[in-house]
GROMACS .gro file of C-alpha atoms in nm:
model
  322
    1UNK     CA    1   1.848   1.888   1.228
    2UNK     CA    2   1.776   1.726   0.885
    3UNK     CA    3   1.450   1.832   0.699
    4UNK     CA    4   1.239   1.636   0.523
    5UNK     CA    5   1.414   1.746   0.198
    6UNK     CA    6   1.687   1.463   0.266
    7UNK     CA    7   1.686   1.176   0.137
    8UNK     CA    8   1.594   0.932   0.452
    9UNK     CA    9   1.840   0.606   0.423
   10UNK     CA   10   1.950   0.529   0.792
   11UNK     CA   11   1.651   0.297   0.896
   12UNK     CA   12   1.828  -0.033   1.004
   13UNK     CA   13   1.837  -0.232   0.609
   14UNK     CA   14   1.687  -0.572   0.648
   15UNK     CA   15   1.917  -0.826   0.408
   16UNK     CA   16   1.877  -0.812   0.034
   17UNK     CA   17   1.571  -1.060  -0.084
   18UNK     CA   18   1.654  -1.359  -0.284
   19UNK     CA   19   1.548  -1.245  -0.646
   20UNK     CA   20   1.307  -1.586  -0.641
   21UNK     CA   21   1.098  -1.428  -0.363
   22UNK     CA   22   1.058  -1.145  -0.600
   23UNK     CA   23   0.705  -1.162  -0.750
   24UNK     CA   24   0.624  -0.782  -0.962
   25UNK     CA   25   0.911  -0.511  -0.998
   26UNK     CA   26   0.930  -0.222  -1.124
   27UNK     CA   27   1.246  -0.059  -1.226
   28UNK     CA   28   1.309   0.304  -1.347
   29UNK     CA   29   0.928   0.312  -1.432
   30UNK     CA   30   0.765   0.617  -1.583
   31UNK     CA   31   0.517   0.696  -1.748
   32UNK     CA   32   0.357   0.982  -1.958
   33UNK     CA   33  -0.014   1.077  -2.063
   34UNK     CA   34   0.046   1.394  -2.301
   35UNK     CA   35   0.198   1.678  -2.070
   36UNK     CA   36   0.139   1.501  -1.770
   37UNK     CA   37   0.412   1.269  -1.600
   38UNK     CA   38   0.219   1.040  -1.416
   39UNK     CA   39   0.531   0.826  -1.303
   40UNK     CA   40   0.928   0.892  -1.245
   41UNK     CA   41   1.169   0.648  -1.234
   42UNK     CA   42   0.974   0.430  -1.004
   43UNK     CA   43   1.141   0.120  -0.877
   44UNK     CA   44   1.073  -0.119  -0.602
   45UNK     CA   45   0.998  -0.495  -0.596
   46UNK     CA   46   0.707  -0.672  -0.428
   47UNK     CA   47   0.764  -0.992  -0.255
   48UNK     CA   48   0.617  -1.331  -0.227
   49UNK     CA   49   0.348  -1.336   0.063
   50UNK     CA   50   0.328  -1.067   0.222
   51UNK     CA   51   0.060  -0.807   0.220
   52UNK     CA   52   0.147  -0.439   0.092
   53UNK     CA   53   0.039  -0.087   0.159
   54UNK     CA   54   0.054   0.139  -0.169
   55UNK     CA   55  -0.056   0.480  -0.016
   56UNK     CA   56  -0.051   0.844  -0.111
   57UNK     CA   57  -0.299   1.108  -0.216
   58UNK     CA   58  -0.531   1.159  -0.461
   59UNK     CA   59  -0.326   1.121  -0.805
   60UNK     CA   60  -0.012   1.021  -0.665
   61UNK     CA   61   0.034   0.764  -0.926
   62UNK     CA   62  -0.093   0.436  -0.755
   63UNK     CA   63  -0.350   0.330  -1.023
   64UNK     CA   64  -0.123   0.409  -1.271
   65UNK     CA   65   0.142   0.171  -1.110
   66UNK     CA   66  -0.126  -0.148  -1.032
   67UNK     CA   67  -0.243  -0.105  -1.414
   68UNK     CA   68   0.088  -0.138  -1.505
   69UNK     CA   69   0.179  -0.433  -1.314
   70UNK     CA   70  -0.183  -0.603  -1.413
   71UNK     CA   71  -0.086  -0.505  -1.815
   72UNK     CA   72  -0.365  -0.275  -1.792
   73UNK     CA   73  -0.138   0.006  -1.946
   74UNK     CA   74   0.210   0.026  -2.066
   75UNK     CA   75   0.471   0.219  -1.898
   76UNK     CA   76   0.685   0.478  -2.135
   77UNK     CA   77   1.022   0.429  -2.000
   78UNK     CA   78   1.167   0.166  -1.792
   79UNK     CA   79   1.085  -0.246  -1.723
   80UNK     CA   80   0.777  -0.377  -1.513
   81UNK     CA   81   0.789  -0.769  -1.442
   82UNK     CA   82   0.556  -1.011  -1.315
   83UNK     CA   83   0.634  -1.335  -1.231
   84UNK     CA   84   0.952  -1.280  -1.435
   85UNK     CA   85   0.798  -1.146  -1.759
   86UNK     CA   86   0.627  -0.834  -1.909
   87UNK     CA   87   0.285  -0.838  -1.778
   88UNK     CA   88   0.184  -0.615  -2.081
   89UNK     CA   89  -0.078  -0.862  -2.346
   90UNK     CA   90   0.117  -1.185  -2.142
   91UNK     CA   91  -0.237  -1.400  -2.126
   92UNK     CA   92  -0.022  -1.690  -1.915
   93UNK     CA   93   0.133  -1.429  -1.654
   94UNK     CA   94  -0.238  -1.248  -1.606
   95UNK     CA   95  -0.388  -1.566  -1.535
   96UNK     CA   96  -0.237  -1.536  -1.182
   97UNK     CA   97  -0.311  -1.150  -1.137
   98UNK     CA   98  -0.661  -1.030  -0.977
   99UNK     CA   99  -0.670  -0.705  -0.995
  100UNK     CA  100  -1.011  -0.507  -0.832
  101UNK     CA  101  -1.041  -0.139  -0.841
  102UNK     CA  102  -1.338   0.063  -0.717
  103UNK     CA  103  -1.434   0.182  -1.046
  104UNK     CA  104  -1.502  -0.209  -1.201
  105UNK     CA  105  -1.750  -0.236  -1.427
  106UNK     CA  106  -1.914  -0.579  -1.538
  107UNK     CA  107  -2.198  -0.650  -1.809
  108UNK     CA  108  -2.466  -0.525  -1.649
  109UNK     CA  109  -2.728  -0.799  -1.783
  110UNK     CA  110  -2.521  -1.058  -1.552
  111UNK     CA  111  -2.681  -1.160  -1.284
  112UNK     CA  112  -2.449  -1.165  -0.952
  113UNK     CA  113  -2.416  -1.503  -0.983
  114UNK     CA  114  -2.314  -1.488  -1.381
  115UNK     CA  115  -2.023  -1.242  -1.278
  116UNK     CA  116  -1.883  -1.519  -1.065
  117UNK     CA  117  -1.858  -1.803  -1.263
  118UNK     CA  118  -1.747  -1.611  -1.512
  119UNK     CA  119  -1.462  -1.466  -1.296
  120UNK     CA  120  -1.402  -1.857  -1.195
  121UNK     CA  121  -1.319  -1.970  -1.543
  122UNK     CA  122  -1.033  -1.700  -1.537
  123UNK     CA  123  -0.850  -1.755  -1.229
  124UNK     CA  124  -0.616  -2.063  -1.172
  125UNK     CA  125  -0.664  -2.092  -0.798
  126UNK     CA  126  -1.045  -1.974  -0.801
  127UNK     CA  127  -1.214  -2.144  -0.515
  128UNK     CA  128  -1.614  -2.151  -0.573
  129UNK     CA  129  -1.707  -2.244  -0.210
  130UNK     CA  130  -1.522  -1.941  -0.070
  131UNK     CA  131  -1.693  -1.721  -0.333
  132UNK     CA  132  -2.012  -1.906  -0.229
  133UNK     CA  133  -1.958  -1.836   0.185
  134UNK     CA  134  -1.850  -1.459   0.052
  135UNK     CA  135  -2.143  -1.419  -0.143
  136UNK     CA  136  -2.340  -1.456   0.207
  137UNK     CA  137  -2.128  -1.321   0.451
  138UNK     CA  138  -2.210  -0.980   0.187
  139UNK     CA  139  -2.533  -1.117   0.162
  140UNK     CA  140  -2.511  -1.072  -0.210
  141UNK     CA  141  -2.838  -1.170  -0.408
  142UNK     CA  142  -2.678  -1.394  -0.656
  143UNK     CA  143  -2.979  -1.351  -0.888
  144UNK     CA  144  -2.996  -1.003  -0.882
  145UNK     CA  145  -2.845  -0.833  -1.222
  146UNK     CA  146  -2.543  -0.575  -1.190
  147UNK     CA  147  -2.726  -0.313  -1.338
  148UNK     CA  148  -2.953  -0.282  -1.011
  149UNK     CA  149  -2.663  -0.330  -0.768
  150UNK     CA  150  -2.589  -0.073  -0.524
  151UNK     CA  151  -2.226   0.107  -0.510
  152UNK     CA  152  -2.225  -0.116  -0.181
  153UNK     CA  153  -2.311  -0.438  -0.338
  154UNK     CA  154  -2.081  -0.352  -0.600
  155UNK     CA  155  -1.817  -0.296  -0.408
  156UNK     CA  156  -1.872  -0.633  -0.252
  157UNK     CA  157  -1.922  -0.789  -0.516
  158UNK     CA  158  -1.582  -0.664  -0.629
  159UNK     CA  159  -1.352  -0.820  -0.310
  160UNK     CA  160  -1.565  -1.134  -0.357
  161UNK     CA  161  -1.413  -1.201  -0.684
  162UNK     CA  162  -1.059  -1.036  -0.507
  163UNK     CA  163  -1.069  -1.305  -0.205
  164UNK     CA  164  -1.199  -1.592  -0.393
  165UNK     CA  165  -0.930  -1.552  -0.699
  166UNK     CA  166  -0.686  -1.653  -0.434
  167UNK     CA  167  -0.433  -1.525  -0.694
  168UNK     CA  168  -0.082  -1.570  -0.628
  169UNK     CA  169  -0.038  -1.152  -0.717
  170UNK     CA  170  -0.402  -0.988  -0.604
  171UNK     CA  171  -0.467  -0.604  -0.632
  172UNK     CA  172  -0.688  -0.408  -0.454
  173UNK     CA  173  -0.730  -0.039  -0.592
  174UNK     CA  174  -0.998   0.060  -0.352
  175UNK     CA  175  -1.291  -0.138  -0.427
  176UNK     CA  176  -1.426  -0.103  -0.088
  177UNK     CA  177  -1.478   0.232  -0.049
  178UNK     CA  178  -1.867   0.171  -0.114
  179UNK     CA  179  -1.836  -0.059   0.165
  180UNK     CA  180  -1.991   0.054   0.492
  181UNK     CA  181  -1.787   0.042   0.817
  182UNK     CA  182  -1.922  -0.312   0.885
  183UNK     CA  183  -1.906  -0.467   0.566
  184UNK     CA  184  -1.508  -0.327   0.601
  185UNK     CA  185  -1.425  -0.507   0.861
  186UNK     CA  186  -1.602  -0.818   0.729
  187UNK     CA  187  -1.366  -0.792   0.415
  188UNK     CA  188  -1.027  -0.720   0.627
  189UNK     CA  189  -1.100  -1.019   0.839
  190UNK     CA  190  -1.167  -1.281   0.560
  191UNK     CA  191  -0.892  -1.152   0.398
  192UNK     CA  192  -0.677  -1.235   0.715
  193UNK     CA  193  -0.797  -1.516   0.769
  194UNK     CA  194  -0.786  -1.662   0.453
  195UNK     CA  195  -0.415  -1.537   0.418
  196UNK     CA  196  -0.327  -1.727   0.677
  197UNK     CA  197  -0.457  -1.984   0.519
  198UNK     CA  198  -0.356  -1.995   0.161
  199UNK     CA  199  -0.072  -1.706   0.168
  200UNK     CA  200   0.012  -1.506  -0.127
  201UNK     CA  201   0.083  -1.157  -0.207
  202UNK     CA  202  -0.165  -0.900  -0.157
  203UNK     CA  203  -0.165  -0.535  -0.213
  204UNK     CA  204  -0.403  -0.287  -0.082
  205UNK     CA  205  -0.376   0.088  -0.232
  206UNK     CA  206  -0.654   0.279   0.023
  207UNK     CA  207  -0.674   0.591   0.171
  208UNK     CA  208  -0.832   0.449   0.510
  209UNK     CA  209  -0.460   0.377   0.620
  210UNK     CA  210  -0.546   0.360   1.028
  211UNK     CA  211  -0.807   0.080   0.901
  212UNK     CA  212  -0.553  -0.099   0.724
  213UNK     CA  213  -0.247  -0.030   0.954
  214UNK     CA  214  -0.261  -0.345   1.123
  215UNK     CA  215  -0.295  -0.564   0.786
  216UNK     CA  216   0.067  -0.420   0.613
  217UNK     CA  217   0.359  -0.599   0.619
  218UNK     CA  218   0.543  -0.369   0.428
  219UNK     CA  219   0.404   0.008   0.308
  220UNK     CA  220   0.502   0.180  -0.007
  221UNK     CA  221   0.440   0.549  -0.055
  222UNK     CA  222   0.410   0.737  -0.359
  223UNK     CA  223   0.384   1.106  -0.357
  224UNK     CA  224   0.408   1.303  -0.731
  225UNK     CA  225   0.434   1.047  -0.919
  226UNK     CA  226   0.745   0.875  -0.726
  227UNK     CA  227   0.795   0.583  -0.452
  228UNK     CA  228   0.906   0.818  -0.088
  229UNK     CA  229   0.852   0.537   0.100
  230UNK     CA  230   0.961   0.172   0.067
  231UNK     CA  231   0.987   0.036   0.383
  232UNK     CA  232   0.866  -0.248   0.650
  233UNK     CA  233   0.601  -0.187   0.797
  234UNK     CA  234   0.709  -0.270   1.155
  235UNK     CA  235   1.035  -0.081   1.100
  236UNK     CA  236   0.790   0.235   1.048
  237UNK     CA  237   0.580   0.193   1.338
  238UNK     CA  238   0.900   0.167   1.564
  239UNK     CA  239   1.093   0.469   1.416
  240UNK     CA  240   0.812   0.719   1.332
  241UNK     CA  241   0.718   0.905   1.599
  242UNK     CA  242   0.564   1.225   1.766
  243UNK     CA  243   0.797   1.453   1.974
  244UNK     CA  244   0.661   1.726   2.209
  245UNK     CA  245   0.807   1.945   2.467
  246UNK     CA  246   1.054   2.264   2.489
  247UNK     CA  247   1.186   2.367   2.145
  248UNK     CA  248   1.550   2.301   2.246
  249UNK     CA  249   1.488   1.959   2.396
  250UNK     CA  250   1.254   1.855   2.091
  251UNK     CA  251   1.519   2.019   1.839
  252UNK     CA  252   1.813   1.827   1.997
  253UNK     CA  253   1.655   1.543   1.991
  254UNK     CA  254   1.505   1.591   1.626
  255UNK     CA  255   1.904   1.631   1.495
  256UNK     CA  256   1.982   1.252   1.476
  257UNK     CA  257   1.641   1.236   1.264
  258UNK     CA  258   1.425   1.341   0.968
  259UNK     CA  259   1.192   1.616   1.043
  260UNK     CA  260   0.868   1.581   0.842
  261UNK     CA  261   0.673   1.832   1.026
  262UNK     CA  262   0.758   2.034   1.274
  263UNK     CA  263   0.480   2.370   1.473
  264UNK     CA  264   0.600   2.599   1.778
  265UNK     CA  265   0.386   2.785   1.996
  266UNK     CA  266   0.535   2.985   2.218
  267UNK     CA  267   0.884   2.792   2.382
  268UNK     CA  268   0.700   2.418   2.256
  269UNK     CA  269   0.741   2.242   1.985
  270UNK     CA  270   0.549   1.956   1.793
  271UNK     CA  271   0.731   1.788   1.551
  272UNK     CA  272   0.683   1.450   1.335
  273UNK     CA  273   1.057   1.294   1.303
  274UNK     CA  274   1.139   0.995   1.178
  275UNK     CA  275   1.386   0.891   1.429
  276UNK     CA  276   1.661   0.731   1.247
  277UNK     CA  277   1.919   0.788   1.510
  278UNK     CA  278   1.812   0.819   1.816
  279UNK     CA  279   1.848   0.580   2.088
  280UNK     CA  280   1.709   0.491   2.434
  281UNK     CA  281   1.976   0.759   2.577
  282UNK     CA  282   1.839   1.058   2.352
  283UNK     CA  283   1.489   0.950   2.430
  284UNK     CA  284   1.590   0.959   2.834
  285UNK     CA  285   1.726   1.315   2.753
  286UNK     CA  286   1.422   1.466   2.586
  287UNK     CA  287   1.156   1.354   2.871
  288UNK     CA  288   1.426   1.434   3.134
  289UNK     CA  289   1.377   1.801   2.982
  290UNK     CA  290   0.994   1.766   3.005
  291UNK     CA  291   0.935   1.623   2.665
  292UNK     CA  292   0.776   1.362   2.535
  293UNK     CA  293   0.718   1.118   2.282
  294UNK     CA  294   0.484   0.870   2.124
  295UNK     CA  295   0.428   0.629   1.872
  296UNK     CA  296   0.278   0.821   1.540
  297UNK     CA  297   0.025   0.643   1.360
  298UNK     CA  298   0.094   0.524   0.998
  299UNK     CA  299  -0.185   0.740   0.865
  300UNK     CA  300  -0.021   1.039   1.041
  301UNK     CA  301   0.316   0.953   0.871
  302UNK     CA  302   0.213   0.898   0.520
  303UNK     CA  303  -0.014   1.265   0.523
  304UNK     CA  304   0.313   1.431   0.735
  305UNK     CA  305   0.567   1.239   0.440
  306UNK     CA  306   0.321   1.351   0.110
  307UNK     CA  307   0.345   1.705   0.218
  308UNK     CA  308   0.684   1.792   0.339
  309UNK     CA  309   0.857   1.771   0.048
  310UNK     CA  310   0.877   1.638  -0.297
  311UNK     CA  311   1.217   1.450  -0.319
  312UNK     CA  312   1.299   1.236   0.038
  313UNK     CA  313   1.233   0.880   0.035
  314UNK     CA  314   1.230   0.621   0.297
  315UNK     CA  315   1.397   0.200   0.257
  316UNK     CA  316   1.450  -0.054   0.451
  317UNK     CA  317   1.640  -0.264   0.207
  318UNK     CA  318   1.926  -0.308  -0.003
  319UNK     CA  319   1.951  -0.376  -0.351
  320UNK     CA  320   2.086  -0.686  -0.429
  321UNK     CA  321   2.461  -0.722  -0.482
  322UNK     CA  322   2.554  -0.899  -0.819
   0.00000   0.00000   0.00000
């Protein structure tokens, strides 16, 4: 049985990306406030059109990395590009990043309305009569100054500006945690829809992961500071999974996998496993013992992968060959 100490590297590889789908990478990233290493050797590249998961806990590192990538800070060792340059003080590469986090702050003698013009003059692919149909769908008084906006209307206010940038490279660092349930959903479907629409690549850094399963396309993890997880989203949802039944059927089964968590009681056993593996013949053996097995949700894999252990990592790709 492997532990989640390994390093995880048998999910089936998907071919090697053409370096001109590439549009932000990060490679050997790290970066250092004082005595504190935020990020170590971070690498991973983020493709044209698709929509991304960054996830982790609570100062894992993900702000850190989308204010890098946005040339909102500077990394101390290694090379971030966007759109084939430095993003860091690049005025002609930022003009196609949007980058929304949940702490944004705006003048706050701008009206609503002020804030999105504003935001319009700086984006290439800004599209006013999306903001405009966002603005109501929020039901965002575009008269009313930021100043007297609530956290809610703030937030909205922030994946207005997010939607409507249309960006080729758009960030989201949790600007919609003010957001209540409803007003959530309203944002995840415009942002589908209008994805399908105009595609381009989005990434979403939340910690409402089951809200956002169904929206990834591809779902990096970072846990201390470092990427555990870089991987496809649908790969994930077919390999992770729950196993439950008698210790020895759940173990044997477990051996051709990653365990990331694993509790007996008595002669059961529940265990997380990543089954990297294990095939429809191993899974006929385990229920034909009395165990079973289902489907674990993303959320359930990203809490079970942050806290097993500090140095396994999950891909689904291969570098490129030169």
């Amino acid at each position: 049985m492997t532990s989640g100490l390994a390093r995880i590297s048998s999910l089936p590889t998907r071919d090697a990306h053409d370096d001109t789908d590439v549009v932000a990478s990060m490679r050997g990233i790290g970066k250092r406030y004082a005595d504190l290493d935020a990020l170590t050797d971070v690498s991973f590249d983020v493709c044209r059109d698709k929509i991304y998961g960054l996830l982790g806990r609570n100062g894992a590192g993900k702000t850190t990395i989308m204010s890098i990538l946005t040339g909102q800070a500077i990394q101390t060792t290694g090379e971030a590009t966007v759109f084939g340059s430095a993003p860091f003080e690049n005025a002609g590469v930022l003009r196609s990043v949007c980058f929304v986090k949940e702490s944004q702050t705006y003048p706050d003698d701008l009206c609503v309305g002020h804030v999105v013009t504003a935001a319009g003059h700086l984006m290439e692919r800004w599209d006013q009569d999306f903001a405009d149909q966002l603005l109501d769908d929020f039901q965002l008084p575009r008269r009313r100054k930021v100043k007297k906006l609530s956290r809610g209307m703030r937030s909205a206010l922030g994946v207005t500006i997010g939607l409507a940038s249309r960006a080729p490279l758009t960030l989201f660092d949790e600007p919609y945690l003010g957001l209540d349930a409803v007003a959530r959903h309203l944002f995840y479907d415009r942002l589908l829809a209008d994805y399908a629409e105009h595609p381009r690549t989005v990434v979403l850094s939340t910690h409402l992961i089951d809200e956002v399963a169904n929206l990834l396309e591809h779902v990096l993890v970072v846990d201390r500071g470092r990427i555990v997880v870089d991987a496809d989203a649908d790969a994930l949802r077919q390999r992770a999974v729950i196993v439950t039944g008698p210790t020895a059927a759940v173990d044997a089964f477990a051996a051709k996998g990653i365990v990331l968590h694993r509790e007996s009681l008595g002669s059961h056993t529940r265990a997380t496993v990543h089954t990297a593996g294990a095939d429809d013949l191993d899974r006929g053996r385990l229920i034909d013992a009395g165990g079973t097995i289902e489907p674990a949700s993303l959320q359930e894999f990203v809490i079970r992968t942050t806290t097993a252990a500090p140095t396994h990592s999950v891909s689904t790709h291969t570098e490129p060959t030169s």
